[in-house]
Short mmCIF file of N, CA and C in Angstrom, two decimals:
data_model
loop_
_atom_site.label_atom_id
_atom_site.label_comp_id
_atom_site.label_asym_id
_atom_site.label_seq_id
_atom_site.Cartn_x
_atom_site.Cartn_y
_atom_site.Cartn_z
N UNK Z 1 0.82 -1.18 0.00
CA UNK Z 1 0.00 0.00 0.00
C UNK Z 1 0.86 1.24 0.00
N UNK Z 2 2.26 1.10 0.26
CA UNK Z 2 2.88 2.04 0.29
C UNK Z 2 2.58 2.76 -0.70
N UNK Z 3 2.72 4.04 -1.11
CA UNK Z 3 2.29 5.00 -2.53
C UNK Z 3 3.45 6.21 -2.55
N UNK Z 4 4.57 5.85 -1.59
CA UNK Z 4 5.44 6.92 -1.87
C UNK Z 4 6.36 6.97 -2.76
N UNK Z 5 6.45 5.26 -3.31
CA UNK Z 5 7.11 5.90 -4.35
C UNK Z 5 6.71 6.40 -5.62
N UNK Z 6 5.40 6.43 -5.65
CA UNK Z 6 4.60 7.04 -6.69
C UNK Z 6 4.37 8.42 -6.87
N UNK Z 7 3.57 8.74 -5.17
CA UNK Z 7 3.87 9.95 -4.82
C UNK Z 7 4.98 10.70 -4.88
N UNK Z 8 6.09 10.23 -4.69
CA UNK Z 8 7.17 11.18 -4.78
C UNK Z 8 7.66 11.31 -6.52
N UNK Z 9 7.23 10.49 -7.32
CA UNK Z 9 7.48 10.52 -8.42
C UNK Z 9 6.56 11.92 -9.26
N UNK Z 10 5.62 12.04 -8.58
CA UNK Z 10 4.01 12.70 -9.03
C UNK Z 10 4.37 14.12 -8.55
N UNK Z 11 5.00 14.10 -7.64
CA UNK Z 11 5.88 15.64 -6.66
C UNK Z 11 6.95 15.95 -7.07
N UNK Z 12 7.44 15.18 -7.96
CA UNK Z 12 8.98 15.46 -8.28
C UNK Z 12 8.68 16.04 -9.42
N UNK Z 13 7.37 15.41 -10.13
CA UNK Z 13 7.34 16.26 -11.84
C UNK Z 13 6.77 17.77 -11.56
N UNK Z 14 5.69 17.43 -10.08
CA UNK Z 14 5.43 19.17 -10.63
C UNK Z 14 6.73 20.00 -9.66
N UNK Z 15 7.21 19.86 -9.21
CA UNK Z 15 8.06 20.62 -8.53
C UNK Z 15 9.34 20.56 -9.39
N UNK Z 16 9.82 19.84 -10.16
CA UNK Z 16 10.18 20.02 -11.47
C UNK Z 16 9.68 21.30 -12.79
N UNK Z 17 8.72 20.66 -12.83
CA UNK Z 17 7.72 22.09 -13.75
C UNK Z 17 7.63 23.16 -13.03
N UNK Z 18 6.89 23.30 -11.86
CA UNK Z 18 7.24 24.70 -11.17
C UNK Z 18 8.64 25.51 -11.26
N UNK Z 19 9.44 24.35 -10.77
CA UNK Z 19 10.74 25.31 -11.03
C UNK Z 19 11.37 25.75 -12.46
N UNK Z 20 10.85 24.81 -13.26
CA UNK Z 20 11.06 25.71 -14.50
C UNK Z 20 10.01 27.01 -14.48
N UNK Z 21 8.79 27.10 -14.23
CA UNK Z 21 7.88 28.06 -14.43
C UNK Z 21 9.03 29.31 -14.01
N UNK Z 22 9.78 28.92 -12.62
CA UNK Z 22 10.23 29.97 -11.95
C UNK Z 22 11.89 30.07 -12.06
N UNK Z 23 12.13 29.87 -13.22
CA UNK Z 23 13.25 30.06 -14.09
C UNK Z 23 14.19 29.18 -13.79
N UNK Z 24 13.89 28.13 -13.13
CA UNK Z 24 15.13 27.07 -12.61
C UNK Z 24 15.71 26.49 -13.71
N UNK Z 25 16.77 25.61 -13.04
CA UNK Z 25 17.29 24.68 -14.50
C UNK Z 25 17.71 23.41 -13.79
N UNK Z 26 17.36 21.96 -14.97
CA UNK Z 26 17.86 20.98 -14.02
C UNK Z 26 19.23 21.14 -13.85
N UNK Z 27 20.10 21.87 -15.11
CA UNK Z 27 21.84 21.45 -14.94
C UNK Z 27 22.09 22.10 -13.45
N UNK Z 28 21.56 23.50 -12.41
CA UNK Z 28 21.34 23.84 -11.09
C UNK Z 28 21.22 22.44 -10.27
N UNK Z 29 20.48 21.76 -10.40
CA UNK Z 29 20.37 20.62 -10.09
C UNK Z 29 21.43 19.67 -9.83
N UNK Z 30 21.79 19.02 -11.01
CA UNK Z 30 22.68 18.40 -11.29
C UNK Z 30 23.90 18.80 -10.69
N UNK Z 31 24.58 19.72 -10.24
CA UNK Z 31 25.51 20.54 -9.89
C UNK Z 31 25.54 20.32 -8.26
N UNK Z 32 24.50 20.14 -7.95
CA UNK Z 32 24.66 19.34 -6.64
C UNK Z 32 25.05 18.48 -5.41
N UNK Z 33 26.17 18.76 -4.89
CA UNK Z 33 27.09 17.74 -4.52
C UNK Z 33 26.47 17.09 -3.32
N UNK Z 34 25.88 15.76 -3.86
CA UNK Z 34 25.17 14.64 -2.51
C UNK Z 34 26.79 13.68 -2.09
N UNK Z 35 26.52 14.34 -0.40
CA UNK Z 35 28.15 12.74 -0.47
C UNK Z 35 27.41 11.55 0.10
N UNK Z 36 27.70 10.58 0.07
CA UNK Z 36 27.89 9.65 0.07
C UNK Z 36 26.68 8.30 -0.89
N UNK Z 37 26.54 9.21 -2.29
CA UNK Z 37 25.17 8.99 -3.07
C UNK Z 37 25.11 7.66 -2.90
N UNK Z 38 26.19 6.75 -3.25
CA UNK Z 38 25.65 5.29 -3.75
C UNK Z 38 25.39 4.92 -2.20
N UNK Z 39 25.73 5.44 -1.00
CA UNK Z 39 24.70 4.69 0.37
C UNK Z 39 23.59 4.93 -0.20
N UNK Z 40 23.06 5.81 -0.76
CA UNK Z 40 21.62 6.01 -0.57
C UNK Z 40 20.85 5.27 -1.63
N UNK Z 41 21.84 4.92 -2.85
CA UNK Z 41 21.12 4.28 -3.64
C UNK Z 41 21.46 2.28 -3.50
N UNK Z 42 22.50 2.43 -2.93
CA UNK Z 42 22.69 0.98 -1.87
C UNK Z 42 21.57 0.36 -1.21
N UNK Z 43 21.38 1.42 -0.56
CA UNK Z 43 20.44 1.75 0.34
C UNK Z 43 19.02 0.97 0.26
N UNK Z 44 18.08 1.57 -0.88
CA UNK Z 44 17.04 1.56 -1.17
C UNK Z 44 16.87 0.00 -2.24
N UNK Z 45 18.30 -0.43 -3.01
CA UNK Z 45 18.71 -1.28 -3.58
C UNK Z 45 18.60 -2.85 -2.75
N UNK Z 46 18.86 -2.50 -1.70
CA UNK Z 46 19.37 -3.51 -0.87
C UNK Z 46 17.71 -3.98 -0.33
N UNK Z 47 16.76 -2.87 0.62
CA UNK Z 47 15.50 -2.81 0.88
C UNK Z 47 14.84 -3.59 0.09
N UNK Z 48 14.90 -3.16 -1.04
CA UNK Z 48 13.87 -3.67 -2.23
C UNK Z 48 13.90 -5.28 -2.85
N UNK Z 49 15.33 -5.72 -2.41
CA UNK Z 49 15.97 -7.16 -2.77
C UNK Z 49 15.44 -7.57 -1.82
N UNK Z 50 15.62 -7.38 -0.12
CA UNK Z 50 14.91 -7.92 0.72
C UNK Z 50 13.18 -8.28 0.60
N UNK Z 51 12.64 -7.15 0.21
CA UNK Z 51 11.25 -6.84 0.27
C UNK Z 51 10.93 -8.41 -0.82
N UNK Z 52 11.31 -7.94 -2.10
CA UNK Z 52 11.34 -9.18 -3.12
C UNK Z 52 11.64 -10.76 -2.76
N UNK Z 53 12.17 -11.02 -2.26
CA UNK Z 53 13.44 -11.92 -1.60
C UNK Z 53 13.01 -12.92 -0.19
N UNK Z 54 11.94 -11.98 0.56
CA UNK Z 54 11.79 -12.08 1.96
C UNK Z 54 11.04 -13.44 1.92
N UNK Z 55 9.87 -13.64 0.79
CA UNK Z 55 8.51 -14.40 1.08
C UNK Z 55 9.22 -15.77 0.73
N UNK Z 56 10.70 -15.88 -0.45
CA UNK Z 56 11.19 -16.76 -1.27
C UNK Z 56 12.16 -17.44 -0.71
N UNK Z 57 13.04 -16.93 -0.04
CA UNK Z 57 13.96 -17.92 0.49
C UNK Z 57 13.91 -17.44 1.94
N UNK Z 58 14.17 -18.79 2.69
CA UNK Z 58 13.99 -18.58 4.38
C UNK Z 58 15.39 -17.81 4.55
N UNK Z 59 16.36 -18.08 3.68
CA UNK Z 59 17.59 -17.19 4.46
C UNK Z 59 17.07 -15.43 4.68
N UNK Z 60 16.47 -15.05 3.63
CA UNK Z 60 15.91 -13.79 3.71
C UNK Z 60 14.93 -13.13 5.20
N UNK Z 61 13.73 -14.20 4.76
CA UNK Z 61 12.75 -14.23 5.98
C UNK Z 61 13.39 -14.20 7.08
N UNK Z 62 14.39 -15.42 7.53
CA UNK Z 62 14.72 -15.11 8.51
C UNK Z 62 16.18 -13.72 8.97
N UNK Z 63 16.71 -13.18 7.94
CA UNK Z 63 17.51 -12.01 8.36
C UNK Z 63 16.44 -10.78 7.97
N UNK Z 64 15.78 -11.07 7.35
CA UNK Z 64 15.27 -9.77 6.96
C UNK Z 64 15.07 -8.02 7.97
N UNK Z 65 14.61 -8.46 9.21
CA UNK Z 65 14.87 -7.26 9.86
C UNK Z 65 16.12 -6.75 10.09
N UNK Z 66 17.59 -7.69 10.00
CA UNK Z 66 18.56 -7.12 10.28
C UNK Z 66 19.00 -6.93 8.72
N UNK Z 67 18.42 -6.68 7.48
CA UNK Z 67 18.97 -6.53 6.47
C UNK Z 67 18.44 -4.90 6.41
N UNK Z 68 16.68 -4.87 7.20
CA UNK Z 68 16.43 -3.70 6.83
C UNK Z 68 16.90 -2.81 7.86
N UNK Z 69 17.45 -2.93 9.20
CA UNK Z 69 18.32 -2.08 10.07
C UNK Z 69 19.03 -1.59 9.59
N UNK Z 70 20.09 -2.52 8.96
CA UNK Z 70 21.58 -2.59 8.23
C UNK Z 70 21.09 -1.04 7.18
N UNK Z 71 20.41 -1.26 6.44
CA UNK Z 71 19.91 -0.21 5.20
C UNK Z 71 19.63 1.10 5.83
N UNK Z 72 18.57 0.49 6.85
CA UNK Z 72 17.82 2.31 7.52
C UNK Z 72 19.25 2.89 8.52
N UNK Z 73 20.28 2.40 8.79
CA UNK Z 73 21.60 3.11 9.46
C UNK Z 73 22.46 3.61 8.61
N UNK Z 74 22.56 2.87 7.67
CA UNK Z 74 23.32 3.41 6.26
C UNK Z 74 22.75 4.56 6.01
N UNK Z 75 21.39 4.60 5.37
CA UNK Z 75 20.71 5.78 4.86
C UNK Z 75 20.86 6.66 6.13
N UNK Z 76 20.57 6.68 7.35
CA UNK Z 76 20.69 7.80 7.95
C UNK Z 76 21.70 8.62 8.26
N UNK Z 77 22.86 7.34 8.22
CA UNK Z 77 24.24 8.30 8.17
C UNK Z 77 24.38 9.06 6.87
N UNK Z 78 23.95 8.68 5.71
CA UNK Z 78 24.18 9.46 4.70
C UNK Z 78 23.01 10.64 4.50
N UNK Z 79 22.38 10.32 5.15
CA UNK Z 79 21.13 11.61 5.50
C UNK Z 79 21.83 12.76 6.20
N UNK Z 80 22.31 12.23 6.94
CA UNK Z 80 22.76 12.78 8.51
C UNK Z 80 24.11 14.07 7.55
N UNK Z 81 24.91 13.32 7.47
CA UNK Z 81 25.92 14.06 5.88
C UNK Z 81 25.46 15.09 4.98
N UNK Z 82 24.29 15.05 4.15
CA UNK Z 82 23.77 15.63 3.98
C UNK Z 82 22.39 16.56 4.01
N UNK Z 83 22.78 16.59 5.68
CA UNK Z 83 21.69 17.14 6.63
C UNK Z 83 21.48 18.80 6.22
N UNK Z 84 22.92 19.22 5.57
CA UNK Z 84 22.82 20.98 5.14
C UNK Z 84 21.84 21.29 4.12
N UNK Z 85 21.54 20.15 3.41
CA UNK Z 85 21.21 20.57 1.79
C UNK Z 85 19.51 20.39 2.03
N UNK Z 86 18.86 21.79 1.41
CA UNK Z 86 17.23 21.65 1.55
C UNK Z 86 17.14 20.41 1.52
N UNK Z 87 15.89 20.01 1.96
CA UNK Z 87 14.84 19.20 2.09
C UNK Z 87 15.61 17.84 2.93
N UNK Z 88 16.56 17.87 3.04
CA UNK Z 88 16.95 16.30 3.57
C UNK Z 88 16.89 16.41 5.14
N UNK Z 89 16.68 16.98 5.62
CA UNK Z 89 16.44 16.88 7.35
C UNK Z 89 14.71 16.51 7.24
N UNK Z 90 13.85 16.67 6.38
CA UNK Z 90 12.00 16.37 6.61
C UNK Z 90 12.36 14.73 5.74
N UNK Z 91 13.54 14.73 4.62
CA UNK Z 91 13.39 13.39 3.88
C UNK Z 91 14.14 12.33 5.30
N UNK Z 92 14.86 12.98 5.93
CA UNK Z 92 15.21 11.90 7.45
C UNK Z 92 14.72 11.58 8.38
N UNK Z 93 13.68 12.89 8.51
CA UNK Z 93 12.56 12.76 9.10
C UNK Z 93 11.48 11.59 9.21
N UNK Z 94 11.03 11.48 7.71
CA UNK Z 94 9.99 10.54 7.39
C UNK Z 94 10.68 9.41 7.33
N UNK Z 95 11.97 9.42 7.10
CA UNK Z 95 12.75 7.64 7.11
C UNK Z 95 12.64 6.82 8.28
N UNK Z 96 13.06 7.57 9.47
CA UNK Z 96 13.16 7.77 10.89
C UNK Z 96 11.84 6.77 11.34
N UNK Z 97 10.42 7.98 10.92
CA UNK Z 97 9.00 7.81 11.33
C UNK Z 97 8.83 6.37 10.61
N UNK Z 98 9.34 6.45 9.52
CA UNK Z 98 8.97 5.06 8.60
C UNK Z 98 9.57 3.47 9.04
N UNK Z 99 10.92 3.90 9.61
CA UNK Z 99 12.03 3.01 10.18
C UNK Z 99 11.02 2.44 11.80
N UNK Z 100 11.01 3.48 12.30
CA UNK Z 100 10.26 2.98 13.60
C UNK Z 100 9.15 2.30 13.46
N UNK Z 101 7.75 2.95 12.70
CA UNK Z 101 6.89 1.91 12.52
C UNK Z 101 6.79 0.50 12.28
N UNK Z 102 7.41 0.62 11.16
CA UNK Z 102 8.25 -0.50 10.60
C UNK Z 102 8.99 -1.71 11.30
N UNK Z 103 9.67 -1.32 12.31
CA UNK Z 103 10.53 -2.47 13.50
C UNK Z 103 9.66 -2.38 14.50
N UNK Z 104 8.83 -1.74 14.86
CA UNK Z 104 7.90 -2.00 15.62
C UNK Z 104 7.09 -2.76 15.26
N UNK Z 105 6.45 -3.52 14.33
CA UNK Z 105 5.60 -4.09 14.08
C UNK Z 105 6.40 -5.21 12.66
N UNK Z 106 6.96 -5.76 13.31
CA UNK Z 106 7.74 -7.06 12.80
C UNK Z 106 8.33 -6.70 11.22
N UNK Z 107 8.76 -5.81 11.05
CA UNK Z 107 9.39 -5.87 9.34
C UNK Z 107 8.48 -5.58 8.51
N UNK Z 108 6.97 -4.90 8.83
CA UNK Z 108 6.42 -4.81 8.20
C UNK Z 108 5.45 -3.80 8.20
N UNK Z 109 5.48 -2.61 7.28
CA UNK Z 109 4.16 -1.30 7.36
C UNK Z 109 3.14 -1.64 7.89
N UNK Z 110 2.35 -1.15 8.70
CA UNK Z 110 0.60 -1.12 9.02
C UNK Z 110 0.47 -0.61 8.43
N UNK Z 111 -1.35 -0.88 7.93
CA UNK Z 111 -1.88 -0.15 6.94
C UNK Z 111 -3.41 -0.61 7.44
N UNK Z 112 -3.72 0.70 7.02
CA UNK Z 112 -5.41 0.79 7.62
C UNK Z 112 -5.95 0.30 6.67
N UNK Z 113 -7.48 -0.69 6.75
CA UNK Z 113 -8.04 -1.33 6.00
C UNK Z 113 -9.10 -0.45 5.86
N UNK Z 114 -9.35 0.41 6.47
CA UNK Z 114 -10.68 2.09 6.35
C UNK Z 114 -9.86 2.56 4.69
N UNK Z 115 -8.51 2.62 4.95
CA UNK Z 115 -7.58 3.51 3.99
C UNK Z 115 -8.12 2.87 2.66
N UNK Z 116 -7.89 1.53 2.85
CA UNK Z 116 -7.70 0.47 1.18
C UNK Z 116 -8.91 0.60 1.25
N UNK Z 117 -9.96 0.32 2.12
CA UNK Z 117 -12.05 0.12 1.48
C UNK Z 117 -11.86 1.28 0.53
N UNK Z 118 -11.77 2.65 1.31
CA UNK Z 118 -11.79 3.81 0.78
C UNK Z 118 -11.13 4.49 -0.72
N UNK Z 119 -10.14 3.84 -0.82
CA UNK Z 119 -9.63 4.02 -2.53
C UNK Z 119 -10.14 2.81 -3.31
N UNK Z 120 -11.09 1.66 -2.59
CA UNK Z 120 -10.86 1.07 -3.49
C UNK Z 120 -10.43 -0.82 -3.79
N UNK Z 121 -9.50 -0.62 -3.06
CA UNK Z 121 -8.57 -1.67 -2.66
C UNK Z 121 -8.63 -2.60 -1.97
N UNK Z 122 -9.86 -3.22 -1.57
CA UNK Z 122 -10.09 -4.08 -0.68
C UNK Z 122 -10.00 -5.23 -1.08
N UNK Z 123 -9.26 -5.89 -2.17
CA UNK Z 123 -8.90 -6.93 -2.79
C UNK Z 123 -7.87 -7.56 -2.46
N UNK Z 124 -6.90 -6.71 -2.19
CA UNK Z 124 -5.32 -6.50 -1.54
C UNK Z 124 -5.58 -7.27 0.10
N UNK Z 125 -6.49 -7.11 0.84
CA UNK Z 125 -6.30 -7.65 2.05
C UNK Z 125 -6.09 -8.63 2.33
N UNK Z 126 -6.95 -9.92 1.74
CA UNK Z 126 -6.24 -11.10 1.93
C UNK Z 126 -4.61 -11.68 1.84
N UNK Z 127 -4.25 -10.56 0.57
CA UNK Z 127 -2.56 -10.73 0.50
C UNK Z 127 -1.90 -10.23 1.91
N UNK Z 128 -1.92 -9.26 2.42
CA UNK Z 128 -1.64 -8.53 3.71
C UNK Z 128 -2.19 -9.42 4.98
N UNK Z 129 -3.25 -10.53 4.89
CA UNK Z 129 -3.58 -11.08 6.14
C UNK Z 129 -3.14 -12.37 5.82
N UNK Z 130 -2.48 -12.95 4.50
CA UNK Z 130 -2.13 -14.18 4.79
C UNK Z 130 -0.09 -13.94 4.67
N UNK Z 131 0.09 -12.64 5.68
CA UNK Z 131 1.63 -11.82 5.16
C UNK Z 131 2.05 -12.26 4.00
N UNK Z 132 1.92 -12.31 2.74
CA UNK Z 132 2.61 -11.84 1.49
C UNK Z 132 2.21 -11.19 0.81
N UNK Z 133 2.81 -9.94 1.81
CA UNK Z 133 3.05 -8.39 1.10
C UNK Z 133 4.13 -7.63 2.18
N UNK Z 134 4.84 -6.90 1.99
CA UNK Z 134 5.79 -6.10 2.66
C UNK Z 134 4.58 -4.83 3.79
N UNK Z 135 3.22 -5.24 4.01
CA UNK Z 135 2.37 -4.77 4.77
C UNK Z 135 1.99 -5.77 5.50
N UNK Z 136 1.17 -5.30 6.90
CA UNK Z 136 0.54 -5.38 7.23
C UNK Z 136 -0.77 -5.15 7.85
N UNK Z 137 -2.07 -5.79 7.82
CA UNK Z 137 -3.27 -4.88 8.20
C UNK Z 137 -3.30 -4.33 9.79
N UNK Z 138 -3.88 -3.25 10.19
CA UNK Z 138 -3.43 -2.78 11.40
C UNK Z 138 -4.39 -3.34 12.14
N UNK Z 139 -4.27 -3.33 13.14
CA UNK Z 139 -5.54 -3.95 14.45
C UNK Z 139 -4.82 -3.79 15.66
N UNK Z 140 -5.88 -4.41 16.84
CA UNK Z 140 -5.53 -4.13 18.27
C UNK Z 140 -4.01 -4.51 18.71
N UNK Z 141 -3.17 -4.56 17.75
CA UNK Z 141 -1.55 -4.98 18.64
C UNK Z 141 -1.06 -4.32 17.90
N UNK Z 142 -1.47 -3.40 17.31
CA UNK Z 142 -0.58 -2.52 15.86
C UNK Z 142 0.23 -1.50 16.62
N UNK Z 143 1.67 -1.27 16.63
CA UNK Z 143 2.40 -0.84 17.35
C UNK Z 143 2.84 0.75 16.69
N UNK Z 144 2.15 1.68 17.19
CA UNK Z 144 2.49 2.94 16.39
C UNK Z 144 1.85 3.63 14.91
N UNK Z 145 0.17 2.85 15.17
CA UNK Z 145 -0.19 2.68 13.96
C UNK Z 145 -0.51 4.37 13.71
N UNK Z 146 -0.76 5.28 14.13
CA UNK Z 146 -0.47 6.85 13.38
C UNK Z 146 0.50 7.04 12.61
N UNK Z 147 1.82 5.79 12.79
CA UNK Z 147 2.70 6.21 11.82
C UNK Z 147 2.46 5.14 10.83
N UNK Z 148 1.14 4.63 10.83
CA UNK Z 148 1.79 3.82 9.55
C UNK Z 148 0.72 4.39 8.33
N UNK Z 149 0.56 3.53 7.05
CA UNK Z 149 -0.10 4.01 6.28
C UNK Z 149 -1.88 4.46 6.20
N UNK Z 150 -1.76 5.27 6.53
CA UNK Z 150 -3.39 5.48 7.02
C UNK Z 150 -3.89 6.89 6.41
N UNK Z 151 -3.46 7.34 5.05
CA UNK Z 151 -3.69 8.24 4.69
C UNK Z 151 -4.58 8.19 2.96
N UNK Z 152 -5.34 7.53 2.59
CA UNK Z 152 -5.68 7.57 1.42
C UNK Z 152 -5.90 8.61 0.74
N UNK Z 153 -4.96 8.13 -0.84
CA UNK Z 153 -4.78 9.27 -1.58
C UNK Z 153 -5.46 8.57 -3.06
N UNK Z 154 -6.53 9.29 -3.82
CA UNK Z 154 -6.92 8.85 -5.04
C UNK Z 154 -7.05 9.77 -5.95
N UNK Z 155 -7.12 9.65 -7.32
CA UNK Z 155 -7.08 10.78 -8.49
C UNK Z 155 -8.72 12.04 -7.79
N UNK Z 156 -8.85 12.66 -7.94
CA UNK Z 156 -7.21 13.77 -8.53
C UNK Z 156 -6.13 14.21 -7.67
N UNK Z 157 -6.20 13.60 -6.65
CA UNK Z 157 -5.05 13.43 -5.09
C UNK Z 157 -3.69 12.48 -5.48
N UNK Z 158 -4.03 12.24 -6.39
CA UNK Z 158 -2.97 11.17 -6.93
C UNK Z 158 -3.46 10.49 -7.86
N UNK Z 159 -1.92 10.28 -9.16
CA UNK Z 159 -2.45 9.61 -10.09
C UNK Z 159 -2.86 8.47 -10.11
N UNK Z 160 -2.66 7.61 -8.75
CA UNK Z 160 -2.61 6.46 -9.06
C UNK Z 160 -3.51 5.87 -6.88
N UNK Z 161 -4.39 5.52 -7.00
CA UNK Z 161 -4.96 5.21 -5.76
C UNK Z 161 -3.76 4.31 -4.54
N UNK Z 162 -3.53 5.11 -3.33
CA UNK Z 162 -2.36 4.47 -3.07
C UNK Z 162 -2.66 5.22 -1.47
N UNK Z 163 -2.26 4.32 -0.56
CA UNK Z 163 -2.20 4.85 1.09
C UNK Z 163 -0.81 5.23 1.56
N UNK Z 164 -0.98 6.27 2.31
CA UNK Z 164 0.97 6.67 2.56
C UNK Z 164 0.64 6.78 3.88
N UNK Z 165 1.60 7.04 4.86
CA UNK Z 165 1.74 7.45 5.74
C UNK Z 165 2.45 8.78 5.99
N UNK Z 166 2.12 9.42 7.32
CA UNK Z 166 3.00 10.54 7.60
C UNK Z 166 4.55 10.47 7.54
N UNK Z 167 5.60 9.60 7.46
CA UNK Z 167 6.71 9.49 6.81
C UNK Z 167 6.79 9.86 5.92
N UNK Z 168 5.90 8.79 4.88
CA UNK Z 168 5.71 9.03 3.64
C UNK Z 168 6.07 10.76 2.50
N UNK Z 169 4.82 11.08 3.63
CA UNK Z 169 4.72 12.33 3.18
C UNK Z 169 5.95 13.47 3.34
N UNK Z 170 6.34 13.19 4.18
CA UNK Z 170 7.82 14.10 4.72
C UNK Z 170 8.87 13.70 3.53
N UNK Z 171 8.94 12.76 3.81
CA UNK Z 171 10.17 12.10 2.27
C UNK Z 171 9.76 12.58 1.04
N UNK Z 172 8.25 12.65 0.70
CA UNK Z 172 8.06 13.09 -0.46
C UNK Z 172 8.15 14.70 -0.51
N UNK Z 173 7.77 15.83 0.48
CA UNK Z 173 7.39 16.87 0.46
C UNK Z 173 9.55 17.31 0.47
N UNK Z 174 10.04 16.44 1.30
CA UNK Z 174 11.45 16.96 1.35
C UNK Z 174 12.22 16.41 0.13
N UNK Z 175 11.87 15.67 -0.55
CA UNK Z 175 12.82 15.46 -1.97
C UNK Z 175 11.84 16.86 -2.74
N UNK Z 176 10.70 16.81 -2.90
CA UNK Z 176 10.16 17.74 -3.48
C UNK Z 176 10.89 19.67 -3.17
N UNK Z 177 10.93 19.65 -1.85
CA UNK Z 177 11.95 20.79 -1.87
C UNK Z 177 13.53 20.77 -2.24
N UNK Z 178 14.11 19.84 -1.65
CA UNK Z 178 14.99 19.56 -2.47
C UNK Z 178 15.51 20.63 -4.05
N UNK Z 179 14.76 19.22 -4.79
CA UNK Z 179 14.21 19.65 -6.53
C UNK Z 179 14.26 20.83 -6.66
N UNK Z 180 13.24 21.62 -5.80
CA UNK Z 180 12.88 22.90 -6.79
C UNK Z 180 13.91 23.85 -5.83
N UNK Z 181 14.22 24.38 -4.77
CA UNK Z 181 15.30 24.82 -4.38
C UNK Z 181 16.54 24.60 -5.13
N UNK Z 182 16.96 23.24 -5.54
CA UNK Z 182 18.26 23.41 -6.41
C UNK Z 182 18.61 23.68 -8.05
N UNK Z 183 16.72 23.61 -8.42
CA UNK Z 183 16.68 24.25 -9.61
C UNK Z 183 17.24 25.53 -9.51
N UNK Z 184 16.49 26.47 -8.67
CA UNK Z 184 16.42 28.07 -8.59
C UNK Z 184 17.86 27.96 -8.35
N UNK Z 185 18.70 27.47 -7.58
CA UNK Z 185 20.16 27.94 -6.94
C UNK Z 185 21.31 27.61 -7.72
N UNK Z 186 21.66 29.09 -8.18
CA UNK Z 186 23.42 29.29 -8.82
C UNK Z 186 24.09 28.47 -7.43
N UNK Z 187 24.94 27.03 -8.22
CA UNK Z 187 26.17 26.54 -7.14
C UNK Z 187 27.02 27.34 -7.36
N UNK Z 188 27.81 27.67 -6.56
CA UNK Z 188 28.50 28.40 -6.37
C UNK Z 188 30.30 28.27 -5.88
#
């Protein structure tokens, strides 16, 4: 149910276009010095092999929370590094909020089943209640469930019907500043 990476894809184009409206340029962009980039793209690389990986082989299943620790410490030190540059203190923010929910409730997102009726999606639950999906449905032992996905977003809120959470949203709203801040800015 996650939708951030959609969302942030959907925030990146108009905050993209805005900043051209407002004379930016991507090569501003580009000019950008992120240190320690490939943690971050390690990072999210590594997550996603797990996520894939987890339901298929028991070696996975069973490391999987210490594969996704391993990732969310990496990324934060390289967050942490580039803590000066807009938007990455709200994008560490939501990692943080996302990281905690997340190990709180066994390796796996809560997600409100109000959220999925409501876009739509109530097809998806059985995958989430028999765990194969990188979610889970929230209920009475749900550990921190304000942080988990409980926010439904559908057209014209989004192109694509999808539940985020308040992490979510921080990661997306802080790559989104990011973007258009380093359009507008002569490096210097």
């Amino acid at each position: 149910m996650n939708g951030r990476d959609g969302l942030i894809y959907e925030v990146v184009i108009l905050a993209i276009l805005i900043g051209f409206l407002k004379k930016g340029s991507l090569t501003h962009l580009s000019r950008t010095e992120i240190h320690y980039p490939s943690f971050i793209i390690g990072s999210f690389l590594v997550q996603a092999l797990v996520i894939l990986l987890d339901d298929r082989f028991l070696f996975y299943k069973l490391t999987g929370d210490i594969w996704l620790t391993v990732t969310y410490l990496v990324l934060a030190f390289a967050i942490w590094a580039n803590r000066k540059i807009e938007g990455f203190t709200l994008i560490g923010l939501g990692i943080l909020l996302n990281f905690i929910v997340i190990m709180a409730n066994g390796g796996r997102m809560p997600v409100s089943s109000d959220a999925i009726d409501f876009i739509g999606l109530s097809h998806l639950i059985p995958t989430m209640e028999e765990g194969l999906s990188k979610h889970v449905l929230m209920d009475s032992s749900t550990h921190f469930s304000w942080l988990g996905d409980i926010f439904p977003l559908k057209p014209p809120y989004s192109f694509k019907r999808v539940v985020v959470s308040i992490g979510d949203i921080l990661v997306t709203v802080g790559v989104a500043r990011f973007v258009y801040i380093r359009m507008k800015k002569e490096q210097g």
